[in-house]
Short mmCIF file of C-alpha atoms in Angstrom, two decimals:
data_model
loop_
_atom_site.label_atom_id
_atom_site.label_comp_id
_atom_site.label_asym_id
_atom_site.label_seq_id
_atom_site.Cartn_x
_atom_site.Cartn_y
_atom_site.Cartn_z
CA UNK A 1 -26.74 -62.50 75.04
CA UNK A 2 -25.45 -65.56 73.19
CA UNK A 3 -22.43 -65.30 71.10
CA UNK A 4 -22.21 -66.07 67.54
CA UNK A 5 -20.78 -69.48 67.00
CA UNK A 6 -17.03 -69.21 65.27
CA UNK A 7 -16.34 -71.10 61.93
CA UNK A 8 -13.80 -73.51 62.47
CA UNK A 9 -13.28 -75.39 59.07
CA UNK A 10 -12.47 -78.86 58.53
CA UNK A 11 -9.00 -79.30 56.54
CA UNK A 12 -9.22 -82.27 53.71
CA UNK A 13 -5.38 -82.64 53.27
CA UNK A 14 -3.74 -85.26 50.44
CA UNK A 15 -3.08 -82.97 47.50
CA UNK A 16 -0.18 -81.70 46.70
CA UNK A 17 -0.71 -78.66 44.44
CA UNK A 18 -3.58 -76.61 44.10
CA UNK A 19 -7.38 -77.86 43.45
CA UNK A 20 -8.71 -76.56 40.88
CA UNK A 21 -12.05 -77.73 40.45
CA UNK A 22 -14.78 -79.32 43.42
CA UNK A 23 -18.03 -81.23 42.88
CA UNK A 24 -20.24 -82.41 44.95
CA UNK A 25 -23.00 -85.65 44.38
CA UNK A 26 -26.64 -85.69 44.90
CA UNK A 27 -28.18 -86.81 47.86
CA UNK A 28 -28.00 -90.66 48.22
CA UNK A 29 -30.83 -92.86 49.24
CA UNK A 30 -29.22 -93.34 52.60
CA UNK A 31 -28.76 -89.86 53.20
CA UNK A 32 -25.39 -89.67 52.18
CA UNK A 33 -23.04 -87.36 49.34
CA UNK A 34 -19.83 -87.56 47.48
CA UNK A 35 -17.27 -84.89 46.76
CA UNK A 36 -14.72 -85.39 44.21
CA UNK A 37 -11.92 -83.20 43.43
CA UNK A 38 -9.57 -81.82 40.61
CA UNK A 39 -6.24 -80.98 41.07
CA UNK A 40 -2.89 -79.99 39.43
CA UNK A 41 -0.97 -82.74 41.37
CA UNK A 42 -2.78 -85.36 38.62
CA UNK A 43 -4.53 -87.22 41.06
CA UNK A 44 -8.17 -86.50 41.72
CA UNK A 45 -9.68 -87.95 44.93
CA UNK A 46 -12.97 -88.93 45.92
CA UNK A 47 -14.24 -88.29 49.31
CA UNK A 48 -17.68 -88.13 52.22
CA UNK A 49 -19.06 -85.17 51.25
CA UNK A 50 -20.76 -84.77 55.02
CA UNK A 51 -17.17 -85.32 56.74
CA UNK A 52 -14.45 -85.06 54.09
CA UNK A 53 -12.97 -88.21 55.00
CA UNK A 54 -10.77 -90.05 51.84
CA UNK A 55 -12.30 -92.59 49.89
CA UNK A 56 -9.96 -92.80 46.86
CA UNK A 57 -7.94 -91.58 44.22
CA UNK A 58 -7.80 -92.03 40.67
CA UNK A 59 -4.73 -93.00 39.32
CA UNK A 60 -3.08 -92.63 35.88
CA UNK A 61 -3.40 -89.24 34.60
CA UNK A 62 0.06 -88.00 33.49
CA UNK A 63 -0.16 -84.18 34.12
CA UNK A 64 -2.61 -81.61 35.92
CA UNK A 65 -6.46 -82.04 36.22
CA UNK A 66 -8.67 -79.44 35.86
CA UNK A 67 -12.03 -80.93 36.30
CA UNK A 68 -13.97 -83.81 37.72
CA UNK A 69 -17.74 -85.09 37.82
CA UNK A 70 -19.53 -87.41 38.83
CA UNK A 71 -21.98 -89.22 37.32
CA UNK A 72 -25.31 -88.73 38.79
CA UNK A 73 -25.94 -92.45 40.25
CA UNK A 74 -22.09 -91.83 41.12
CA UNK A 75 -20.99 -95.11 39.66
CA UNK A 76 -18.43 -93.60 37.39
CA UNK A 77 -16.13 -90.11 37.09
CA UNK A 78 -14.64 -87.86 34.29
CA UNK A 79 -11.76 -85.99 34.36
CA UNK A 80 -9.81 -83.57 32.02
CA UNK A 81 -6.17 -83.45 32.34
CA UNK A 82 -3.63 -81.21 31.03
CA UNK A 83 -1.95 -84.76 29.51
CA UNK A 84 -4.41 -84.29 26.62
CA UNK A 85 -6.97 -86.85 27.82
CA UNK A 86 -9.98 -86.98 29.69
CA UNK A 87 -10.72 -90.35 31.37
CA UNK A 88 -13.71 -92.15 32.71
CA UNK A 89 -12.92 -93.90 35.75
CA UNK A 90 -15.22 -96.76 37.97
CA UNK A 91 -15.69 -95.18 41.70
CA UNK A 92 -15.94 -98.16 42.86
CA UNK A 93 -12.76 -100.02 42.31
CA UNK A 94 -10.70 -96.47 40.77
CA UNK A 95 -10.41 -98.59 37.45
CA UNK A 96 -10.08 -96.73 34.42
CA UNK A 97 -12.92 -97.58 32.32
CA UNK A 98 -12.47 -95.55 29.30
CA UNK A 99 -9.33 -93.02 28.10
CA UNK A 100 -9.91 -90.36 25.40
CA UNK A 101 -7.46 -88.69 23.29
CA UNK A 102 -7.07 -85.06 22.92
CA UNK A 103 -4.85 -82.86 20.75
CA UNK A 104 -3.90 -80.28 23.47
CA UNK A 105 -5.19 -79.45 27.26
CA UNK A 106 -8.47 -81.07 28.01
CA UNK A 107 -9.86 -77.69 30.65
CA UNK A 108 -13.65 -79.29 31.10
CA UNK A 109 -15.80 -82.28 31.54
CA UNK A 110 -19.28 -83.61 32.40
CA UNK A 111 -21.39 -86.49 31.71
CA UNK A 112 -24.87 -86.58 29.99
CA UNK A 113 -28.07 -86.86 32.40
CA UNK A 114 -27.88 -90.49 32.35
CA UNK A 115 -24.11 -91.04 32.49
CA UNK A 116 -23.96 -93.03 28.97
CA UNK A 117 -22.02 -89.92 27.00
CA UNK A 118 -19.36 -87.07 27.98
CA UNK A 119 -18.23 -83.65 26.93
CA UNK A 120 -15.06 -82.01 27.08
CA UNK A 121 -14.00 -78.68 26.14
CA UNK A 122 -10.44 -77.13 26.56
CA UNK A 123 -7.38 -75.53 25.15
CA UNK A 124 -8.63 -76.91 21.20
CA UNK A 125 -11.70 -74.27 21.44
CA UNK A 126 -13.07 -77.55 19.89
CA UNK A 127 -16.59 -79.56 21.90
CA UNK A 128 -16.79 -83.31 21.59
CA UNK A 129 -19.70 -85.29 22.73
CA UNK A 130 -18.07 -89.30 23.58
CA UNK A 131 -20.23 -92.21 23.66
CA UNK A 132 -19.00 -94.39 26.55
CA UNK A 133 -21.48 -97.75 25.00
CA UNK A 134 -19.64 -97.12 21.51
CA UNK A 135 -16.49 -99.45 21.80
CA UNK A 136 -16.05 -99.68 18.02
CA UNK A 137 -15.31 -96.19 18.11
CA UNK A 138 -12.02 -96.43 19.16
CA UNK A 139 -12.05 -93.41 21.49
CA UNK A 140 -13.49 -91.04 18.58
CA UNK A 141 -15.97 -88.73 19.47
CA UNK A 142 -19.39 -88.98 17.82
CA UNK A 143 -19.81 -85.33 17.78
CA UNK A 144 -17.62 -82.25 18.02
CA UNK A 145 -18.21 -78.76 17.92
CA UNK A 146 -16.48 -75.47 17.06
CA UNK A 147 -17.61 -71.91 17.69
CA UNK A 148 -15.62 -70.76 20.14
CA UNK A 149 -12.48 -68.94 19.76
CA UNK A 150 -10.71 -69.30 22.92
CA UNK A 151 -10.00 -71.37 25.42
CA UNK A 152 -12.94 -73.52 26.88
CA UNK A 153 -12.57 -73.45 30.51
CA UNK A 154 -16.10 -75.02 31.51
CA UNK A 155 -18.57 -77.40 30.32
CA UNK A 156 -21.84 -78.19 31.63
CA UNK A 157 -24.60 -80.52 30.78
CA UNK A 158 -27.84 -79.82 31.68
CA UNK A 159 -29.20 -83.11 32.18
CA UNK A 160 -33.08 -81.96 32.60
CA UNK A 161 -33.09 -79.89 29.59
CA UNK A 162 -30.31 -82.18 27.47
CA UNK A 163 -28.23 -78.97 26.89
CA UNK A 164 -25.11 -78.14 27.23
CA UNK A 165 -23.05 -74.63 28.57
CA UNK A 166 -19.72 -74.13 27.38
CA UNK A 167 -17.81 -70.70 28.41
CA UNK A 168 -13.99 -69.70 28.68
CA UNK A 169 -11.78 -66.55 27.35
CA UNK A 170 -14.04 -65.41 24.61
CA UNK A 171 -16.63 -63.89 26.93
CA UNK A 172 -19.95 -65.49 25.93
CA UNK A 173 -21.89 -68.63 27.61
CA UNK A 174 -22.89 -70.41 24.61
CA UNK A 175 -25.78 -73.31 25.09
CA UNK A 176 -25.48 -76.27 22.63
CA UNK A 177 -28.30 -78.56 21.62
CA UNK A 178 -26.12 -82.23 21.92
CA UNK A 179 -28.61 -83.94 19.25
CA UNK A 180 -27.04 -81.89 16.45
CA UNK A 181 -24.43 -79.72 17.99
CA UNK A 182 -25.67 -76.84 16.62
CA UNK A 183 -25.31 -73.91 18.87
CA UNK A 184 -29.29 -72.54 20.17
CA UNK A 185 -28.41 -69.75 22.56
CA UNK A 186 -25.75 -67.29 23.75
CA UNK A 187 -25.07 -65.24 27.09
CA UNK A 188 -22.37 -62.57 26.73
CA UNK A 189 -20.09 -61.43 29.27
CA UNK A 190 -17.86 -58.65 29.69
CA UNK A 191 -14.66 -60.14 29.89
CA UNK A 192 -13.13 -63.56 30.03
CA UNK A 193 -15.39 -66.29 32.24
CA UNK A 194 -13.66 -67.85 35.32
CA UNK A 195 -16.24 -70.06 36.26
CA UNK A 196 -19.65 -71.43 35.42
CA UNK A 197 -21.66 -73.93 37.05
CA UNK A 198 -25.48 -74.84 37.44
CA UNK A 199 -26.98 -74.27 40.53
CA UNK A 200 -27.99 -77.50 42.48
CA UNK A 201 -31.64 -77.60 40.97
CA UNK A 202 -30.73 -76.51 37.33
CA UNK A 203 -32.60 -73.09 38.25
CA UNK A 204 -29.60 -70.62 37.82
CA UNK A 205 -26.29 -70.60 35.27
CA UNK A 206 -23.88 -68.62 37.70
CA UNK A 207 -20.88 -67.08 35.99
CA UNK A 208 -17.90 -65.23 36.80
CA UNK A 209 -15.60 -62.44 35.18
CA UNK A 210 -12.76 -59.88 36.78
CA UNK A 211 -15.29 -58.43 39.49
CA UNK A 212 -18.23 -59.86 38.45
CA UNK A 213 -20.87 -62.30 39.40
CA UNK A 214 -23.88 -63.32 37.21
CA UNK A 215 -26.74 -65.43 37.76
CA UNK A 216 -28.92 -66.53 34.21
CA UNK A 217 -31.82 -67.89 34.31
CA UNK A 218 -31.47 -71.26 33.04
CA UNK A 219 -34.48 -72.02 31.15
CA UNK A 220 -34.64 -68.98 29.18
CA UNK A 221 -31.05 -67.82 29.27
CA UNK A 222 -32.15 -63.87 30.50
CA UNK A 223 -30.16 -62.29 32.83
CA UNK A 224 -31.53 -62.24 36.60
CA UNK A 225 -28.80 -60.63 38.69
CA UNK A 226 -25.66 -58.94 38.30
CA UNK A 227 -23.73 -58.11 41.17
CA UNK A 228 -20.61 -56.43 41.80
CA UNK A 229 -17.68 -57.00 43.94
CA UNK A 230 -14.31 -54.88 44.97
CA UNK A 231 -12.30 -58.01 43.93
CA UNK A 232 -11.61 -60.64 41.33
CA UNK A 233 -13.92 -63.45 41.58
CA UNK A 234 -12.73 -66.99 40.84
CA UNK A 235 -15.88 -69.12 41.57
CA UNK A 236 -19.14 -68.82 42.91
CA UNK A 237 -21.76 -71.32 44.11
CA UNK A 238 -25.58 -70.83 44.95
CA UNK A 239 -26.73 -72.34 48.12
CA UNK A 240 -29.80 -74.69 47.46
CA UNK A 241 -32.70 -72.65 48.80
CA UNK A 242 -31.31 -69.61 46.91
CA UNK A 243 -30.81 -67.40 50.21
CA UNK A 244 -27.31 -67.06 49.92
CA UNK A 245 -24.38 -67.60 47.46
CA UNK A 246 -20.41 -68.19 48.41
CA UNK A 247 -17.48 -66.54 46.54
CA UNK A 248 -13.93 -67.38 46.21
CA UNK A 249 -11.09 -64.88 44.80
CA UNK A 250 -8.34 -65.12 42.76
CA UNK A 251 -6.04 -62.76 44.20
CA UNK A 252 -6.86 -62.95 47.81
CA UNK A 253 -7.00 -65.71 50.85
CA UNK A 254 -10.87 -64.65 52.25
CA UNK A 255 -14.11 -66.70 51.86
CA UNK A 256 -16.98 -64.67 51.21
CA UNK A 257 -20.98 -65.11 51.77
CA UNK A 258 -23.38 -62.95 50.17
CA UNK A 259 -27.37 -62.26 50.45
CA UNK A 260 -28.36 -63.68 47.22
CA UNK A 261 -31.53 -61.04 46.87
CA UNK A 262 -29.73 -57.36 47.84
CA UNK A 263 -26.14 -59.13 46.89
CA UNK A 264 -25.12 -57.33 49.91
CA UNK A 265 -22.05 -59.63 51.68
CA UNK A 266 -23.02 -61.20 55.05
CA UNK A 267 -19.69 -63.12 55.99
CA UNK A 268 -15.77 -63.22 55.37
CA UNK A 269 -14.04 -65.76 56.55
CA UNK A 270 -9.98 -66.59 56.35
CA UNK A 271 -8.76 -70.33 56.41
CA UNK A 272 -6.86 -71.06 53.46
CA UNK A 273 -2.88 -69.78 52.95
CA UNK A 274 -3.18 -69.25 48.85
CA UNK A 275 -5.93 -67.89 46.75
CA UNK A 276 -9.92 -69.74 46.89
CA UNK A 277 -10.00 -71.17 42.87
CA UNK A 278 -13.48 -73.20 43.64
CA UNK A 279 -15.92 -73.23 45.55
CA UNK A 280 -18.99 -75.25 46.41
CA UNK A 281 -21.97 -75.99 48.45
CA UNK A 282 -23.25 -79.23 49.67
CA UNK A 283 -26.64 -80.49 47.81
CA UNK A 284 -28.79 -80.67 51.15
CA UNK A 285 -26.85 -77.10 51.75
CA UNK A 286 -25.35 -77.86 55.71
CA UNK A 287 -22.02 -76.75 54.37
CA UNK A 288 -19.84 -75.82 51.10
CA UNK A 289 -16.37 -77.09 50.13
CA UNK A 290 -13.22 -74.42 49.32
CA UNK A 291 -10.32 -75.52 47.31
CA UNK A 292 -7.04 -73.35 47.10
CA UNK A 293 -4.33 -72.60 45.45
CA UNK A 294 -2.51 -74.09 49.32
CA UNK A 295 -3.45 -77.83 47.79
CA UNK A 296 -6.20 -78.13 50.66
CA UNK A 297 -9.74 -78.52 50.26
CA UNK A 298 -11.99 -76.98 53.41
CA UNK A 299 -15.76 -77.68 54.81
CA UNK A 300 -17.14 -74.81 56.42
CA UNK A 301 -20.30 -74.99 57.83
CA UNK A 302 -23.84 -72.68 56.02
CA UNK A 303 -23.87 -72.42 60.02
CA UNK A 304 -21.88 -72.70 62.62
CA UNK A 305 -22.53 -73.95 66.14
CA UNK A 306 -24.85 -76.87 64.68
CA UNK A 307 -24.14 -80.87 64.88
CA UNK A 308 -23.69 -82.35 61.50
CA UNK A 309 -21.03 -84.62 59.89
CA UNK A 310 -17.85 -83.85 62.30
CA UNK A 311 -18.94 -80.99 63.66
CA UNK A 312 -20.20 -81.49 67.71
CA UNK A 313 -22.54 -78.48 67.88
CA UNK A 314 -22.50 -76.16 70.55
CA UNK A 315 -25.34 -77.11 72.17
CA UNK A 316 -27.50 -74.51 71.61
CA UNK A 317 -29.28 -75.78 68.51
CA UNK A 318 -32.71 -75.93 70.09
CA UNK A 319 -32.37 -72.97 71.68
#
């Protein structure tokens, strides 16, 4: 009887303090993906999503980042930075193209569906929408937003439906409409939100608070799962074909999978030497990317014992 393969994780070292925040790119025409991640060392870094291998880092933020995106033809990156700014950089050449002034910690970032605007959220409680073609602006946003009233830990805009999330310590998911700013929709929470994202095809809004995972549906903004856990969840990603779903914790070292239907967990796994604060999966879903409170990122295979990206199989793939 064949054994099941180990997971042996590949370590992405280079950061100094802990990351924060990891993103992964589309699938490129050649088959190929970008990861870029946020850290509190003030250097974000761009990397091969399939191997992990360093590309680049952005320099010139003066304090911690706590997000980065790509855009989606990956030409350019945001960041927010605890130095009041959030930055648009070329990934090209690591140039900063654009710098915009904040009055306190910037917490989240992301650009429109066609990379020409951004939005950041963060310690202000304040949304501004950026237009990166508007020079004569002189860094002024040309829209902002209040409503919420606390911090604004995540921002996401939905490119295919031109909306955009925003959630943080006050407990609700609020959905903007970024033509007027108005807010058009609200998901509340029990407690403060850790993490939101939207899965790979825009199907699901996952969220997290204390023990809690919740997945929205992201065209009506209805509640489609709820699931309970025995620990404090930090992030959570959806794998692709919706099988499956990883979870990181805040106040312990373990990786966990779950079965996305019965929410029942499938795998634990222990790499990292400091708490899991992101997590997420690759876009063609052969592996998903850790990031820790240890200043590593890690790549851990959806399964183990097949060839991809550094990985040598174990043979038995055709099995």
């Amino acid at each position: 009887m064949a054994s099941t393969p180990r997971a042996i994780p590949l370590t992405c070292s280079g950061h100094t303090r802990p990351v924060v925040d990891l993103q992964f790119s589309r699938v490129m025409s050649d088959g190929s993906y970008y990861m870029i991640s946020a850290c509190k060392d003030g250097n974000p870094m761009l990397r091969d999503g399939q191997t992990g291998d360093w590309i680049g880092t952005f320099i010139g933020h003066k304090g911690a980042v706590w997000s980065a995106r790509m855009s989606t033809d990956v030409t350019k990156a945001v960041t927010a930075s605890a130095d009041f700014t959030a930055k648009v950089w070329d990934t090209y050449t690591g140039d900063i193209l654009a710098s915009f002034p904040h009055q306190h910690i910037v917490r989240g970032c992301d650009f429109s569906g066609d990379g020409s605007r951004i939005v950041t959220g963060g310690m202000e409680k304040k949304l501004r929408i950026f237009d990166l073609n508007r020079d004569d602006l002189a860094g002024q946003p040309i829209l902002s937003a209040d409503g919420h009233t606390s911090v604004i830990r995540n921002v996401v805009w939905d490119g295919a439906r031109n909306m955009i999330l925003s959630s943080g310590d006050d407990m609700e998911i609020r959905v903007w409409d970024p033509r007027s700013f108005n807010q058009v929709h609200s998901c509340k929470m029990d407690g403060p939100i850790a993490s939101m994202e939207l899965s790979a095809d825009g199907q699901y809004i996952t969220s997290t608070t204390g023990k809690s995972v919740y997945f929205w549906d992201a065209q009506t903004y209805t509640l489609r799962k709820h699931i309970k856990t025995e620990y404090d969840v930090s992030a959570v990603s959806l794998h692709p074909n919706h099988t499956r779903f990883v979870a990181g914790g805040s106040s312990d070292l373990w990786v966990r999978i779950y079965d996305f239907e019965s929410g029942r967990e499938l795998e634990v796994y222990k790499g990292h030497h400091g708490p899991v604060h992101t997590v997420s999966y690759s876009p063609d879903g052969e592996l998903y990317a850790t990031g820790s409170e240890d200043g590593t990122i890690r790549l851990w295979q959806t399964t183990p014992g097949r060839r991809y990206g550094l990985w040598q199989g174990d043979g038995n793939e055709d099995a």
